[in-house]
Short mmCIF file of C-alpha atoms in Angstrom, two decimals:
data_model
loop_
_atom_site.label_atom_id
_atom_site.label_comp_id
_atom_site.label_asym_id
_atom_site.label_seq_id
_atom_site.Cartn_x
_atom_site.Cartn_y
_atom_site.Cartn_z
CA UNK A 23 171.85 -204.98 -38.66
CA UNK A 24 171.41 -204.02 -34.70
CA UNK A 25 168.13 -203.64 -33.95
CA UNK A 26 166.19 -203.90 -30.65
CA UNK A 27 162.51 -204.27 -31.52
CA UNK A 28 160.64 -201.73 -29.27
CA UNK A 29 157.67 -202.77 -27.20
CA UNK A 30 155.09 -200.78 -29.72
CA UNK A 31 156.10 -203.19 -32.44
CA UNK A 32 156.00 -206.28 -30.60
CA UNK A 33 152.38 -205.16 -29.32
CA UNK A 34 151.17 -205.10 -32.78
CA UNK A 35 151.76 -208.94 -33.35
CA UNK A 36 149.09 -211.17 -31.44
CA UNK A 37 150.74 -213.45 -29.10
CA UNK A 38 149.13 -216.54 -29.79
CA UNK A 39 147.96 -218.17 -33.30
CA UNK A 40 144.55 -217.08 -34.49
CA UNK A 41 142.04 -217.66 -37.14
CA UNK A 42 139.93 -215.46 -39.33
CA UNK A 43 142.65 -212.95 -39.20
CA UNK A 44 141.57 -210.80 -42.25
CA UNK A 45 138.07 -211.03 -41.58
CA UNK A 46 138.70 -209.28 -38.13
CA UNK A 47 141.43 -206.84 -39.60
CA UNK A 48 138.75 -205.58 -41.93
CA UNK A 49 136.05 -204.66 -39.30
CA UNK A 50 139.11 -203.16 -37.62
CA UNK A 51 139.73 -200.75 -40.87
CA UNK A 52 135.87 -199.83 -40.52
CA UNK A 53 136.12 -199.37 -36.91
CA UNK A 54 139.05 -196.75 -37.81
CA UNK A 55 137.06 -195.34 -40.38
CA UNK A 56 134.02 -194.69 -38.16
CA UNK A 57 135.96 -193.61 -35.12
CA UNK A 58 137.67 -190.83 -37.27
CA UNK A 59 133.98 -189.64 -38.21
CA UNK A 60 133.21 -189.51 -34.34
CA UNK A 61 130.59 -192.14 -35.00
CA UNK A 62 131.30 -193.92 -31.93
CA UNK A 63 128.58 -196.29 -31.85
CA UNK A 64 129.46 -197.75 -35.41
CA UNK A 65 133.41 -197.70 -34.41
CA UNK A 66 132.34 -199.60 -31.27
CA UNK A 67 130.29 -202.24 -33.38
CA UNK A 68 132.90 -203.03 -35.74
CA UNK A 69 135.52 -203.49 -33.23
CA UNK A 70 133.28 -205.77 -31.52
CA UNK A 71 132.81 -207.60 -34.59
CA UNK A 72 136.29 -207.68 -35.22
CA UNK A 73 136.82 -209.39 -31.71
CA UNK A 74 133.97 -212.18 -32.70
CA UNK A 75 136.17 -213.22 -35.54
CA UNK A 76 139.40 -213.05 -33.78
CA UNK A 77 139.87 -212.56 -30.20
CA UNK A 78 143.58 -212.34 -30.58
CA UNK A 79 143.62 -208.98 -32.37
CA UNK A 80 146.17 -206.39 -30.78
CA UNK A 81 146.32 -204.67 -27.63
CA UNK A 82 145.87 -201.18 -29.28
CA UNK A 83 142.74 -202.20 -30.71
CA UNK A 84 141.46 -203.68 -27.38
CA UNK A 85 142.54 -200.61 -25.87
CA UNK A 86 140.97 -198.21 -28.37
CA UNK A 87 137.71 -199.85 -28.25
CA UNK A 88 137.56 -199.82 -24.43
CA UNK A 89 137.87 -195.94 -24.59
CA UNK A 90 135.02 -195.77 -27.15
CA UNK A 91 132.81 -198.06 -25.10
CA UNK A 92 133.64 -195.62 -22.02
CA UNK A 93 132.86 -192.59 -24.42
CA UNK A 94 129.17 -194.17 -25.00
CA UNK A 95 129.06 -194.88 -21.36
CA UNK A 96 128.95 -198.75 -21.72
CA UNK A 97 131.09 -199.18 -19.01
CA UNK A 98 130.46 -203.15 -18.44
CA UNK A 99 131.67 -203.35 -22.22
CA UNK A 100 134.77 -201.14 -21.93
CA UNK A 101 135.84 -203.50 -18.57
CA UNK A 102 135.18 -206.32 -20.49
CA UNK A 103 137.48 -205.01 -23.13
CA UNK A 104 140.36 -203.95 -20.88
CA UNK A 105 140.05 -207.59 -19.12
CA UNK A 106 140.43 -209.26 -22.83
CA UNK A 107 143.44 -207.21 -23.51
CA UNK A 108 145.32 -208.77 -20.55
CA UNK A 109 143.95 -212.48 -20.76
CA UNK A 110 143.79 -212.58 -24.87
CA UNK A 111 146.85 -210.19 -25.32
CA UNK A 112 148.83 -210.08 -22.24
CA UNK A 113 148.75 -206.03 -22.51
CA UNK A 114 151.14 -204.56 -20.03
CA UNK A 115 150.04 -202.99 -17.08
CA UNK A 116 152.07 -199.91 -17.64
CA UNK A 117 150.84 -199.81 -21.28
CA UNK A 118 147.04 -199.91 -20.09
CA UNK A 119 147.91 -197.07 -17.60
CA UNK A 120 149.51 -194.84 -20.12
CA UNK A 121 147.32 -195.60 -23.00
CA UNK A 122 146.29 -191.88 -24.25
CA UNK A 123 142.60 -192.32 -25.20
CA UNK A 124 142.08 -194.22 -21.99
CA UNK A 125 143.51 -191.28 -19.87
CA UNK A 126 139.84 -189.78 -19.07
CA UNK A 127 139.04 -192.80 -17.71
CA UNK A 128 141.64 -193.45 -15.16
CA UNK A 129 139.61 -192.61 -12.13
CA UNK A 130 136.70 -194.87 -13.19
CA UNK A 131 135.83 -197.92 -11.06
CA UNK A 132 135.84 -200.30 -13.98
CA UNK A 133 139.40 -198.83 -14.71
CA UNK A 134 140.86 -199.27 -11.19
CA UNK A 135 139.11 -202.68 -10.60
CA UNK A 136 140.94 -204.25 -13.92
CA UNK A 137 144.17 -202.59 -12.52
CA UNK A 138 143.52 -203.75 -9.09
CA UNK A 139 142.99 -207.38 -10.39
CA UNK A 140 145.87 -207.54 -13.36
CA UNK A 141 148.07 -210.29 -11.92
CA UNK A 142 144.65 -212.34 -11.73
CA UNK A 143 143.69 -211.65 -15.29
CA UNK A 144 147.69 -212.30 -16.56
CA UNK A 145 147.50 -215.46 -14.33
CA UNK A 146 144.50 -216.32 -16.70
CA UNK A 147 146.13 -215.19 -19.85
CA UNK A 148 148.83 -218.07 -18.84
CA UNK A 149 146.22 -220.56 -17.86
CA UNK A 150 144.45 -220.54 -21.61
CA UNK A 151 147.41 -220.78 -23.28
CA UNK A 152 146.97 -223.74 -26.07
CA UNK A 153 150.84 -224.40 -26.28
CA UNK A 154 152.53 -223.08 -23.23
CA UNK A 155 155.74 -225.16 -23.99
CA UNK A 156 155.97 -223.57 -27.07
CA UNK A 157 155.16 -219.91 -25.87
CA UNK A 158 157.95 -220.16 -23.14
CA UNK A 159 160.61 -221.20 -25.56
CA UNK A 160 159.57 -218.97 -28.38
CA UNK A 161 159.91 -216.04 -25.38
CA UNK A 162 163.23 -217.40 -24.54
CA UNK A 163 164.62 -217.12 -27.92
CA UNK A 164 163.16 -213.44 -28.30
CA UNK A 165 164.82 -212.42 -25.13
CA UNK A 166 168.12 -214.08 -26.03
CA UNK A 167 167.70 -211.99 -29.27
CA UNK A 168 167.21 -208.82 -27.64
CA UNK A 169 169.88 -209.37 -24.85
CA UNK A 170 172.59 -209.51 -27.68
CA UNK A 171 171.40 -206.32 -29.29
CA UNK A 172 171.63 -204.12 -26.15
CA UNK A 173 175.46 -203.78 -26.37
CA UNK A 174 177.43 -203.41 -29.48
CA UNK A 175 180.36 -205.61 -29.46
CA UNK A 176 178.36 -208.67 -28.06
CA UNK A 177 176.30 -208.06 -30.99
CA UNK A 178 179.23 -208.27 -33.73
CA UNK A 179 180.52 -211.02 -31.73
CA UNK A 180 177.24 -213.44 -30.98
CA UNK A 181 174.73 -212.15 -33.38
CA UNK A 182 175.30 -214.46 -36.72
CA UNK A 183 175.55 -217.68 -34.28
CA UNK A 184 172.32 -216.73 -32.01
CA UNK A 185 170.52 -216.04 -34.94
CA UNK A 186 170.90 -218.73 -36.86
CA UNK A 187 170.36 -221.02 -33.72
CA UNK A 188 167.28 -219.14 -33.05
CA UNK A 189 165.81 -219.73 -36.41
CA UNK A 190 166.60 -223.25 -36.34
CA UNK A 191 164.75 -223.83 -33.15
CA UNK A 192 162.10 -221.89 -34.50
CA UNK A 193 161.62 -223.83 -37.53
CA UNK A 194 161.39 -226.72 -35.16
CA UNK A 195 158.80 -225.35 -32.94
CA UNK A 196 156.65 -224.12 -35.88
CA UNK A 197 156.63 -227.61 -37.55
CA UNK A 198 155.60 -228.94 -33.93
CA UNK A 199 153.12 -226.35 -32.74
CA UNK A 200 152.41 -224.26 -35.83
CA UNK A 201 152.93 -220.42 -36.23
CA UNK A 202 153.76 -217.91 -33.20
CA UNK A 203 152.97 -214.22 -34.51
CA UNK A 204 155.39 -213.14 -31.83
CA UNK A 205 158.50 -214.97 -33.38
CA UNK A 206 158.03 -212.54 -36.32
CA UNK A 207 161.40 -210.54 -34.52
CA UNK A 208 163.18 -213.60 -34.81
CA UNK A 209 162.30 -214.02 -38.65
CA UNK A 210 162.91 -210.52 -39.16
CA UNK A 211 166.74 -210.76 -38.72
CA UNK A 212 166.67 -212.92 -41.72
CA UNK A 213 165.56 -210.68 -44.12
CA UNK A 214 168.68 -210.02 -45.69
CA UNK A 215 168.27 -213.44 -47.36
CA UNK A 216 164.58 -213.17 -48.38
CA UNK A 217 164.81 -213.86 -51.71
CA UNK A 218 167.57 -216.61 -51.29
CA UNK A 219 167.37 -220.29 -51.94
CA UNK A 220 168.32 -221.40 -48.13
CA UNK A 221 166.90 -223.24 -45.43
CA UNK A 222 165.00 -220.58 -43.51
CA UNK A 223 162.64 -218.96 -46.80
CA UNK A 224 162.36 -222.67 -48.34
CA UNK A 225 160.54 -223.42 -45.28
CA UNK A 226 158.98 -220.46 -44.00
CA UNK A 227 157.57 -218.91 -47.39
CA UNK A 228 155.46 -221.44 -48.08
CA UNK A 229 154.31 -222.69 -44.89
CA UNK A 230 153.23 -218.91 -43.90
CA UNK A 231 151.60 -218.58 -47.27
CA UNK A 232 149.61 -221.37 -46.54
CA UNK A 233 148.55 -219.98 -42.98
CA UNK A 234 147.61 -216.86 -45.35
CA UNK A 235 145.39 -219.02 -47.40
CA UNK A 236 143.89 -220.19 -44.43
CA UNK A 237 143.27 -216.97 -43.02
CA UNK A 238 145.34 -217.61 -39.97
CA UNK A 239 148.14 -215.06 -40.63
CA UNK A 240 147.43 -211.26 -42.55
CA UNK A 241 147.60 -211.21 -46.12
CA UNK A 242 150.39 -208.43 -45.92
CA UNK A 243 152.65 -210.52 -43.38
CA UNK A 244 155.58 -210.22 -46.17
CA UNK A 245 155.27 -206.51 -46.90
CA UNK A 246 158.02 -205.21 -44.82
CA UNK A 247 160.13 -208.07 -46.02
CA UNK A 248 159.42 -207.15 -49.79
CA UNK A 249 160.09 -203.33 -49.16
CA UNK A 250 163.41 -204.10 -47.41
CA UNK A 251 164.57 -206.47 -50.34
CA UNK A 252 163.31 -204.03 -53.12
CA UNK A 253 165.43 -201.14 -51.13
CA UNK A 254 168.48 -203.09 -50.06
CA UNK A 255 170.02 -202.70 -53.51
CA UNK A 256 169.24 -199.05 -54.19
CA UNK A 257 168.30 -196.67 -51.48
CA UNK A 258 166.32 -194.79 -53.86
CA UNK A 259 164.09 -197.44 -54.97
CA UNK A 260 160.07 -195.99 -54.90
CA UNK A 261 157.93 -197.98 -52.27
CA UNK A 262 156.26 -200.79 -53.71
CA UNK A 263 153.14 -200.44 -51.25
CA UNK A 264 154.00 -198.29 -48.39
CA UNK A 265 156.11 -195.56 -47.16
CA UNK A 266 157.95 -195.43 -43.58
CA UNK A 267 157.23 -199.01 -42.55
CA UNK A 268 159.81 -201.06 -40.56
CA UNK A 269 161.09 -202.56 -44.10
CA UNK A 270 161.76 -199.31 -45.49
CA UNK A 271 165.27 -198.10 -46.15
CA UNK A 272 164.80 -196.07 -49.53
CA UNK A 273 165.14 -192.24 -49.22
CA UNK A 274 162.86 -191.98 -51.91
CA UNK A 275 159.32 -190.88 -50.98
CA UNK A 276 157.61 -191.98 -54.08
CA UNK A 277 155.72 -195.09 -55.36
CA UNK A 278 156.36 -197.49 -57.93
CA UNK A 279 153.75 -197.42 -60.81
CA UNK A 280 151.45 -195.29 -58.34
CA UNK A 281 148.15 -195.76 -60.76
CA UNK A 282 147.99 -199.58 -59.73
CA UNK A 283 149.35 -199.07 -56.07
CA UNK A 284 145.89 -199.69 -54.76
CA UNK A 285 145.29 -202.71 -56.97
CA UNK A 286 148.74 -203.96 -55.54
CA UNK A 287 147.83 -202.83 -51.90
CA UNK A 288 144.14 -204.55 -52.13
CA UNK A 289 145.90 -208.12 -53.17
CA UNK A 290 147.59 -207.87 -49.84
CA UNK A 291 144.47 -207.29 -47.91
CA UNK A 292 145.55 -203.45 -47.18
CA UNK A 293 143.03 -200.46 -47.82
CA UNK A 294 143.63 -197.93 -50.24
CA UNK A 295 146.38 -195.46 -49.62
CA UNK A 296 143.92 -192.69 -49.23
CA UNK A 297 142.76 -194.14 -46.18
CA UNK A 298 146.18 -193.31 -44.50
CA UNK A 299 145.78 -189.92 -45.50
CA UNK A 300 142.04 -189.87 -44.22
CA UNK A 301 143.19 -190.78 -40.72
CA UNK A 302 145.67 -188.40 -40.50
CA UNK A 303 143.62 -185.35 -41.88
CA UNK A 304 146.31 -185.01 -44.71
CA UNK A 305 144.81 -183.73 -48.03
CA UNK A 306 148.32 -183.41 -49.83
CA UNK A 307 148.05 -186.66 -51.65
CA UNK A 308 151.32 -188.10 -53.69
CA UNK A 309 151.81 -186.80 -57.18
CA UNK A 310 149.93 -188.77 -59.32
CA UNK A 311 147.66 -190.69 -57.16
CA UNK A 312 144.12 -190.44 -57.94
CA UNK A 313 141.30 -191.38 -55.77
CA UNK A 314 137.66 -190.40 -55.07
CA UNK A 315 137.08 -189.83 -51.26
CA UNK A 316 133.36 -190.82 -51.64
CA UNK A 317 134.47 -194.54 -52.67
CA UNK A 318 136.68 -195.07 -49.21
CA UNK A 319 133.76 -196.99 -47.35
CA UNK A 320 132.81 -198.56 -50.24
CA UNK A 321 136.88 -199.91 -50.70
CA UNK A 322 136.95 -200.87 -46.97
CA UNK A 323 134.02 -203.27 -47.17
CA UNK A 324 134.68 -204.90 -50.20
CA UNK A 325 138.64 -205.35 -49.10
#
């Protein structure tokens, strides 16, 4: 499948291996909950707890936290979060400039200082890399991966070969250095064989499962692969965990066994389905889905 992964997808994945990934993600869900209720103080507290657990949260969360800090007039905290979005996650300069919730603070002294020193902070990111060699090799693999997908004829001629060479090299790097989350895109191009007995998945499934158990990789890592595998043979297959994910091919807008949907989601560290509707102010829940909104905070705390 021809697919150039857009920047917004790649930014979701931390660039470096992390720890306490799920503990951190739970705090981010709580931050989003409180932010939606306009309880900015609690939202910021949760974002800061998430960062304490895992400084490799994604760029979106750093910038969202910074915007809340600005709203609370915690300018030094906002500046520190902006800096960390670069030194910890290499948030692109234009991404920071165009981030919607930061627009009101573009002319602040703190924002201007960070943007003026962007190159210095980006250099700090590179200096702090634990495995610079692995980072550069994986960046080269991703660049090659995306380059062949820019032009249809090149893609048709070279994709199988390049994907095969890339995944072989990624396996070698992973054995040597551990999993690099940004390499997800390289693994994604082997989704067609997700449930096959082959050298790709015979290595990466057990390896990543162990990383999940150690809380180095999020519990929902395989969700898009499972949704894709579920819908490849049946474009009317109901979703297992979520609708609209990158792995969803099905035209069906319903869920399999909806009564047990939230149990399945919780087993992978996902919040109740109602949480998505809550954040989007959508009261039209799927047919057959029952949820008591009064339980949402407790359910997020007990993920």
